[in-house]
PDB file of C-alpha atoms in Angstrom:
ATOM      1  CA  MET A   1     -12.424  18.337   1.311  1.00  0.00           C
ATOM      2  CA  ALA A   2     -13.957  16.773   4.605  1.00  0.00           C
ATOM      3  CA  GLY A   3     -15.933  18.983   6.376  1.00  0.00           C
ATOM      4  CA  SER A   4     -14.775  20.864   9.827  1.00  0.00           C
ATOM      5  CA  ALA A   5     -16.936  20.393  13.401  1.00  0.00           C
ATOM      6  CA  ALA A   6     -18.830  24.387  13.763  1.00  0.00           C
ATOM      7  CA  GLY A   7     -16.658  24.907  16.655  1.00  0.00           C
ATOM      8  CA  GLU A   8     -13.654  24.287  14.428  1.00  0.00           C
ATOM      9  CA  GLY A   9     -15.294  26.799  11.444  1.00  0.00           C
ATOM     10  CA  GLU A  10     -15.950  29.609  13.544  1.00  0.00           C
ATOM     11  CA  ASN A  11     -12.073  29.706  14.901  1.00  0.00           C
ATOM     12  CA  GLU A  12     -10.843  29.590  11.200  1.00  0.00           C
ATOM     13  CA  GLN A  13      -9.309  32.602  10.103  1.00  0.00           C
ATOM     14  CA  PRO A  14      -9.547  34.115   6.093  1.00  0.00           C
ATOM     15  CA  LEU A  15      -6.308  34.262   4.579  1.00  0.00           C
ATOM     16  CA  PRO A  16      -3.764  37.117   5.476  1.00  0.00           C
ATOM     17  CA  LEU A  17      -4.201  39.777   2.391  1.00  0.00           C
ATOM     18  CA  ALA A  18      -0.358  39.283   0.796  1.00  0.00           C
ATOM     19  CA  VAL A  19      -1.486  35.567   0.607  1.00  0.00           C
ATOM     20  CA  PRO A  20      -4.559  35.575  -2.053  1.00  0.00           C
ATOM     21  CA  TRP A  21      -2.767  38.266  -4.092  1.00  0.00           C
ATOM     22  CA  ALA A  22       0.195  36.159  -3.977  1.00  0.00           C
ATOM     23  CA  HIS A  23      -1.707  33.443  -5.909  1.00  0.00           C
ATOM     24  CA  VAL A  24      -1.889  35.836  -8.109  1.00  0.00           C
ATOM     25  CA  LEU A  25       1.594  37.381  -8.769  1.00  0.00           C
ATOM     26  CA  LEU A  26       2.871  33.145  -8.738  1.00  0.00           C
ATOM     27  CA  MET A  27      -0.513  32.194 -11.540  1.00  0.00           C
ATOM     28  CA  ALA A  28       0.476  35.191 -14.060  1.00  0.00           C
ATOM     29  CA  TRP A  29       4.434  34.476 -13.207  1.00  0.00           C
ATOM     30  CA  THR A  30       3.690  30.511 -14.572  1.00  0.00           C
ATOM     31  CA  LEU A  31       2.133  31.654 -17.546  1.00  0.00           C
ATOM     32  CA  ALA A  32       4.556  34.862 -18.707  1.00  0.00           C
ATOM     33  CA  PRO A  33       6.430  32.789 -20.742  1.00  0.00           C
ATOM     34  CA  LEU A  34       3.369  32.024 -22.714  1.00  0.00           C
ATOM     35  CA  VAL A  35       3.482  35.183 -23.988  1.00  0.00           C
ATOM     36  CA  VAL A  36       7.444  36.841 -23.115  1.00  0.00           C
ATOM     37  CA  PRO A  37      10.257  35.184 -22.673  1.00  0.00           C
ATOM     38  CA  VAL A  38      11.748  34.741 -19.269  1.00  0.00           C
ATOM     39  CA  ASN A  39      14.999  34.127 -18.180  1.00  0.00           C
ATOM     40  CA  THR A  40      15.199  30.523 -16.802  1.00  0.00           C
ATOM     41  CA  ASN A  41      17.383  31.168 -13.242  1.00  0.00           C
ATOM     42  CA  VAL A  42      15.192  33.798 -12.751  1.00  0.00           C
ATOM     43  CA  ASN A  43      11.677  32.448 -13.673  1.00  0.00           C
ATOM     44  CA  VAL A  44      13.390  29.030 -11.106  1.00  0.00           C
ATOM     45  CA  ILE A  45      14.545  31.730  -8.146  1.00  0.00           C
ATOM     46  CA  PHE A  46      11.348  33.868  -8.531  1.00  0.00           C
ATOM     47  CA  THR A  47       8.735  31.027  -9.014  1.00  0.00           C
ATOM     48  CA  ALA A  48      10.509  29.284  -6.076  1.00  0.00           C
ATOM     49  CA  VAL A  49      10.083  32.196  -3.445  1.00  0.00           C
ATOM     50  CA  LEU A  50       6.732  32.545  -4.080  1.00  0.00           C
ATOM     51  CA  THR A  51       5.788  28.633  -3.307  1.00  0.00           C
ATOM     52  CA  VAL A  52       7.348  29.413  -0.319  1.00  0.00           C
ATOM     53  CA  PHE A  53       5.574  32.703   1.228  1.00  0.00           C
ATOM     54  CA  ILE A  54       2.545  31.452  -0.024  1.00  0.00           C
ATOM     55  CA  GLY A  55       2.722  27.685   1.925  1.00  0.00           C
ATOM     56  CA  CYS A  56       4.490  29.715   5.132  1.00  0.00           C
ATOM     57  CA  ARG A  57       1.646  31.844   5.047  1.00  0.00           C
ATOM     58  CA  ARG A  58      -0.815  29.604   5.202  1.00  0.00           C
ATOM     59  CA  SER A  59       0.340  26.982   6.939  1.00  0.00           C
ATOM     60  CA  VAL A  60       0.016  30.301  10.297  1.00  0.00           C
ATOM     61  CA  LYS A  61      -3.285  28.775  11.738  1.00  0.00           C
ATOM     62  CA  PRO A  62      -5.329  29.926  14.575  1.00  0.00           C
ATOM     63  CA  THR A  63      -4.076  26.905  17.119  1.00  0.00           C
ATOM     64  CA  PRO A  64      -0.784  24.963  16.630  1.00  0.00           C
ATOM     65  CA  PRO A  65      -0.990  21.539  15.177  1.00  0.00           C
ATOM     66  CA  VAL A  66      -0.764  18.846  17.531  1.00  0.00           C
ATOM     67  CA  ASP A  67       1.681  16.255  15.617  1.00  0.00           C
ATOM     68  CA  SER A  68       5.249  18.157  13.865  1.00  0.00           C
ATOM     69  CA  MET A  69       8.279  16.450  12.559  1.00  0.00           C
ATOM     70  CA  SER A  70      10.342  14.870  14.813  1.00  0.00           C
ATOM     71  CA  GLN A  71      14.432  14.942  14.010  1.00  0.00           C
ATOM     72  CA  GLN A  72      13.546  11.347  13.517  1.00  0.00           C
ATOM     73  CA  ASP A  73      11.058  11.818  10.976  1.00  0.00           C
ATOM     74  CA  ALA A  74      13.668  14.167   9.356  1.00  0.00           C
ATOM     75  CA  MET A  75      16.548  11.929   8.909  1.00  0.00           C
ATOM     76  CA  ARG A  76      14.433   9.022   7.713  1.00  0.00           C
ATOM     77  CA  PHE A  77      12.598  11.672   4.808  1.00  0.00           C
ATOM     78  CA  PRO A  78      15.729  10.984   2.764  1.00  0.00           C
ATOM     79  CA  LEU A  79      15.902   7.899   2.962  1.00  0.00           C
ATOM     80  CA  ILE A  80      12.108   7.258   1.792  1.00  0.00           C
ATOM     81  CA  GLY A  81      12.315   9.171  -0.427  1.00  0.00           C
ATOM     82  CA  SER A  82      15.239   6.985  -2.531  1.00  0.00           C
ATOM     83  CA  ALA A  83      13.203   4.396  -1.706  1.00  0.00           C
ATOM     84  CA  VAL A  84      10.307   5.786  -3.421  1.00  0.00           C
ATOM     85  CA  LEU A  85      12.448   7.134  -6.562  1.00  0.00           C
ATOM     86  CA  PHE A  86      14.404   3.607  -7.030  1.00  0.00           C
ATOM     87  CA  SER A  87      11.353   1.830  -6.941  1.00  0.00           C
ATOM     88  CA  LEU A  88      10.195   4.236  -9.532  1.00  0.00           C
ATOM     89  CA  PHE A  89      12.846   3.154 -11.800  1.00  0.00           C
ATOM     90  CA  LEU A  90      12.344  -0.581 -11.520  1.00  0.00           C
ATOM     91  CA  VAL A  91       9.179  -0.111 -11.981  1.00  0.00           C
ATOM     92  CA  PHE A  92       9.882   1.800 -15.257  1.00  0.00           C
ATOM     93  CA  LYS A  93      12.412  -0.446 -16.204  1.00  0.00           C
ATOM     94  CA  PHE A  94      10.603  -4.194 -15.593  1.00  0.00           C
ATOM     95  CA  LEU A  95       7.169  -3.105 -16.177  1.00  0.00           C
ATOM     96  CA  PRO A  96       5.292  -1.842 -19.724  1.00  0.00           C
ATOM     97  CA  LYS A  97       5.746   1.645 -20.575  1.00  0.00           C
ATOM     98  CA  ASP A  98       2.088   2.176 -20.601  1.00  0.00           C
ATOM     99  CA  LEU A  99       0.698   0.495 -17.930  1.00  0.00           C
ATOM    100  CA  VAL A 100       3.090   2.623 -15.861  1.00  0.00           C
ATOM    101  CA  ASN A 101       1.744   6.052 -17.516  1.00  0.00           C
ATOM    102  CA  MET A 102      -1.563   5.183 -16.869  1.00  0.00           C
ATOM    103  CA  VAL A 103      -1.801   3.751 -13.727  1.00  0.00           C
ATOM    104  CA  LEU A 104       0.172   7.480 -13.078  1.00  0.00           C
ATOM    105  CA  SER A 105      -2.305   9.894 -14.833  1.00  0.00           C
ATOM    106  CA  GLY A 106      -4.512   8.326 -12.139  1.00  0.00           C
ATOM    107  CA  TYR A 107      -2.341   8.950  -9.223  1.00  0.00           C
ATOM    108  CA  PHE A 108      -1.385  12.799 -10.669  1.00  0.00           C
ATOM    109  CA  VAL A 109      -5.633  12.897 -11.522  1.00  0.00           C
ATOM    110  CA  ILE A 110      -7.140  12.189  -7.872  1.00  0.00           C
ATOM    111  CA  LEU A 111      -4.485  13.477  -5.873  1.00  0.00           C
ATOM    112  CA  GLY A 112      -3.635  17.175  -8.453  1.00  0.00           C
ATOM    113  CA  SER A 113      -7.522  17.158  -8.091  1.00  0.00           C
ATOM    114  CA  ALA A 114      -6.888  17.236  -3.869  1.00  0.00           C
ATOM    115  CA  ALA A 115      -4.061  19.695  -4.046  1.00  0.00           C
ATOM    116  CA  LEU A 116      -5.549  22.027  -6.292  1.00  0.00           C
ATOM    117  CA  THR A 117      -9.205  22.125  -4.611  1.00  0.00           C
ATOM    118  CA  ALA A 118      -6.881  22.382  -1.414  1.00  0.00           C
ATOM    119  CA  THR A 119      -5.179  25.163  -2.865  1.00  0.00           C
ATOM    120  CA  VAL A 120      -8.069  27.282  -4.215  1.00  0.00           C
ATOM    121  CA  ALA A 121     -11.251  26.558  -1.437  1.00  0.00           C
ATOM    122  CA  PRO A 122      -9.981  28.731   0.272  1.00  0.00           C
ATOM    123  CA  LEU A 123      -9.743  31.749  -1.650  1.00  0.00           C
ATOM    124  CA  LEU A 124     -12.777  31.035  -3.314  1.00  0.00           C
ATOM    125  CA  GLU A 125     -14.554  31.835  -0.037  1.00  0.00           C
ATOM    126  CA  PRO A 126     -14.171  35.259   1.182  1.00  0.00           C
ATOM    127  CA  HIS A 127     -15.994  35.739  -2.155  1.00  0.00           C
ATOM    128  CA  LEU A 128     -19.053  33.469  -1.424  1.00  0.00           C
ATOM    129  CA  PRO A 129     -22.185  34.915   0.568  1.00  0.00           C
ATOM    130  CA  HIS A 130     -22.070  34.832   4.565  1.00  0.00           C
ATOM    131  CA  ALA A 131     -24.460  32.338   4.882  1.00  0.00           C
ATOM    132  CA  GLN A 132     -22.649  30.041   2.221  1.00  0.00           C
ATOM    133  CA  ARG A 133     -19.403  29.785   3.310  1.00  0.00           C
ATOM    134  CA  LYS A 134     -19.072  27.466   6.431  1.00  0.00           C
ATOM    135  CA  ARG A 135     -22.324  25.174   4.656  1.00  0.00           C
ATOM    136  CA  THR A 136     -21.905  21.912   5.044  1.00  0.00           C
ATOM    137  CA  LEU A 137     -23.232  19.696   2.421  1.00  0.00           C
ATOM    138  CA  ARG A 138     -22.587  15.356   2.311  1.00  0.00           C
ATOM    139  CA  LEU A 139     -21.387  14.017  -0.901  1.00  0.00           C
ATOM    140  CA  LEU A 140     -20.948  10.577   0.739  1.00  0.00           C
ATOM    141  CA  ASN A 141     -22.071   8.418   3.088  1.00  0.00           C
ATOM    142  CA  LEU A 142     -21.110   4.532   2.277  1.00  0.00           C
ATOM    143  CA  ARG A 143     -20.778   1.388   4.253  1.00  0.00           C
ATOM    144  CA  LEU A 144     -17.574  -0.471   3.502  1.00  0.00           C
ATOM    145  CA  PRO A 145     -16.822  -4.447   4.692  1.00  0.00           C
ATOM    146  CA  PHE A 146     -14.531  -4.488   7.810  1.00  0.00           C
ATOM    147  CA  MET A 147     -15.422  -0.484   8.388  1.00  0.00           C
ATOM    148  CA  LYS A 148     -17.327   0.035  11.995  1.00  0.00           C
ATOM    149  CA  GLU A 149     -18.061   3.660  10.260  1.00  0.00           C
ATOM    150  CA  PRO A 150     -18.885   4.471   7.728  1.00  0.00           C
ATOM    151  CA  LEU A 151     -16.844   6.979   4.450  1.00  0.00           C
ATOM    152  CA  VAL A 152     -18.545   9.843   5.206  1.00  0.00           C
ATOM    153  CA  VAL A 153     -17.422  13.158   3.261  1.00  0.00           C
ATOM    154  CA  ASP A 154     -18.560  16.519   3.243  1.00  0.00           C
ATOM    155  CA  ALA A 155     -17.541  19.643   1.441  1.00  0.00           C
ATOM    156  CA  THR A 156     -18.377  23.132   1.883  1.00  0.00           C
ATOM    157  CA  PRO A 157     -19.706  25.466  -1.948  1.00  0.00           C
ATOM    158  CA  ALA A 158     -16.693  26.737  -2.313  1.00  0.00           C
ATOM    159  CA  GLU A 159     -14.706  23.102  -2.209  1.00  0.00           C
ATOM    160  CA  ILE A 160     -17.620  21.839  -4.559  1.00  0.00           C
ATOM    161  CA  ALA A 161     -16.837  24.554  -6.795  1.00  0.00           C
ATOM    162  CA  ALA A 162     -12.871  24.537  -6.861  1.00  0.00           C
ATOM    163  CA  GLY A 163     -12.938  20.744  -6.945  1.00  0.00           C
ATOM    164  CA  ALA A 164     -15.001  20.535 -10.302  1.00  0.00           C
ATOM    165  CA  GLY A 165     -12.513  23.447 -11.954  1.00  0.00           C
ATOM    166  CA  SER A 166      -9.907  21.102 -10.760  1.00  0.00           C
ATOM    167  CA  ILE A 167     -11.194  17.637 -12.113  1.00  0.00           C
ATOM    168  CA  ALA A 168     -11.566  19.497 -15.403  1.00  0.00           C
ATOM    169  CA  PHE A 169      -7.809  20.648 -15.435  1.00  0.00           C
ATOM    170  CA  CYS A 170      -6.363  17.776 -14.145  1.00  0.00           C
ATOM    171  CA  GLY A 171      -8.644  16.508 -17.056  1.00  0.00           C
ATOM    172  CA  TRP A 172      -6.694  18.477 -19.933  1.00  0.00           C
ATOM    173  CA  TYR A 173      -3.237  17.793 -18.040  1.00  0.00           C
ATOM    174  CA  VAL A 174      -4.604  14.121 -19.044  1.00  0.00           C
ATOM    175  CA  ALA A 175      -5.435  14.845 -22.473  1.00  0.00           C
ATOM    176  CA  LYS A 176      -3.072  17.705 -23.123  1.00  0.00           C
ATOM    177  CA  LYS A 177       0.450  16.872 -21.181  1.00  0.00           C
ATOM    178  CA  HIS A 178       0.470  20.437 -21.398  1.00  0.00           C
ATOM    179  CA  TRP A 179       3.794  21.951 -19.598  1.00  0.00           C
ATOM    180  CA  VAL A 180       1.353  24.970 -18.046  1.00  0.00           C
ATOM    181  CA  ALA A 181      -0.623  22.542 -16.393  1.00  0.00           C
ATOM    182  CA  ASN A 182       2.457  19.897 -15.223  1.00  0.00           C
ATOM    183  CA  ASN A 183       3.303  23.462 -14.114  1.00  0.00           C
ATOM    184  CA  LEU A 184       0.154  24.386 -11.430  1.00  0.00           C
ATOM    185  CA  LEU A 185      -0.024  20.667 -10.646  1.00  0.00           C
ATOM    186  CA  GLY A 186       3.643  20.778  -9.032  1.00  0.00           C
ATOM    187  CA  LEU A 187       2.606  23.828  -7.649  1.00  0.00           C
ATOM    188  CA  ALA A 188       0.078  22.962  -5.485  1.00  0.00           C
ATOM    189  CA  PHE A 189       1.589  19.856  -4.484  1.00  0.00           C
ATOM    190  CA  SER A 190       4.819  22.466  -3.299  1.00  0.00           C
ATOM    191  CA  VAL A 191       1.958  24.925  -1.211  1.00  0.00           C
ATOM    192  CA  GLN A 192       0.406  21.796   0.479  1.00  0.00           C
ATOM    193  CA  GLY A 193       3.317  20.256   1.867  1.00  0.00           C
ATOM    194  CA  ILE A 194       4.401  23.383   2.493  1.00  0.00           C
ATOM    195  CA  GLU A 195       1.153  24.245   4.748  1.00  0.00           C
ATOM    196  CA  HIS A 196       0.638  21.068   5.854  1.00  0.00           C
ATOM    197  CA  LEU A 197       4.331  21.072   7.303  1.00  0.00           C
ATOM    198  CA  SER A 198       4.896  21.269  10.826  1.00  0.00           C
ATOM    199  CA  ILE A 199       8.657  20.834  12.197  1.00  0.00           C
ATOM    200  CA  GLY A 200       8.438  22.045  14.961  1.00  0.00           C
ATOM    201  CA  ALA A 201      12.033  23.434  15.335  1.00  0.00           C
ATOM    202  CA  ILE A 202      15.156  24.761  13.614  1.00  0.00           C
ATOM    203  CA  SER A 203      17.067  21.888  13.631  1.00  0.00           C
ATOM    204  CA  THR A 204      14.293  19.275  12.108  1.00  0.00           C
ATOM    205  CA  GLY A 205      14.283  21.799   9.129  1.00  0.00           C
ATOM    206  CA  VAL A 206      18.541  21.824   9.277  1.00  0.00           C
ATOM    207  CA  ILE A 207      18.230  18.452   8.699  1.00  0.00           C
ATOM    208  CA  LEU A 208      15.294  18.422   5.345  1.00  0.00           C
ATOM    209  CA  LEU A 209      17.888  20.373   4.003  1.00  0.00           C
ATOM    210  CA  ALA A 210      20.842  18.600   4.809  1.00  0.00           C
ATOM    211  CA  GLY A 211      19.314  15.549   3.358  1.00  0.00           C
ATOM    212  CA  LEU A 212      18.304  17.137   0.566  1.00  0.00           C
ATOM    213  CA  PHE A 213      21.084  18.520  -0.908  1.00  0.00           C
ATOM    214  CA  ILE A 214      23.961  16.715   0.477  1.00  0.00           C
TER     215      ILE A 214
END
């Protein structure tokens, strides 16, 4: 939620018109099984297509990203993922289950709130008064030991509103563990991952997909 420089804010463009409607459609499709039966295979395919579409459209920025994933990074990605999964297996096997669940719940609350805020805030911003859209509020200015620069956190009104709702939503997730909350968090993580993942070349994307399915 860190605020960007004023010059960068002026160059930012609103989300393409199709993207907000795609968000609404994805939300409606996610909630549809609560009221009507939905075929599992159709649900998986339609949700995946909408998620990838939204993430790709949101990833289009006025200026190209400075850093992008190299082929070497893509080759290491499956190894890192396997190591993380194996580490989780060891944690669940040798540590108390209640302790692991508590740590993972805290992890999901923090990262889930950040992912939901980043996903929802750009959708709220166009509905705010023009003077408030790029207004930046200082939320935190903290000096930490062994750090030369203070920890500064700035946020726009849209980010504050989205953040408050996201924290409440994640609190509901921890309390109820409802499958809808779990799915919505997963979708937020997926959209943010696609939006901020710059592969740089088609060959890098092929390597990533090969590492995922082979």
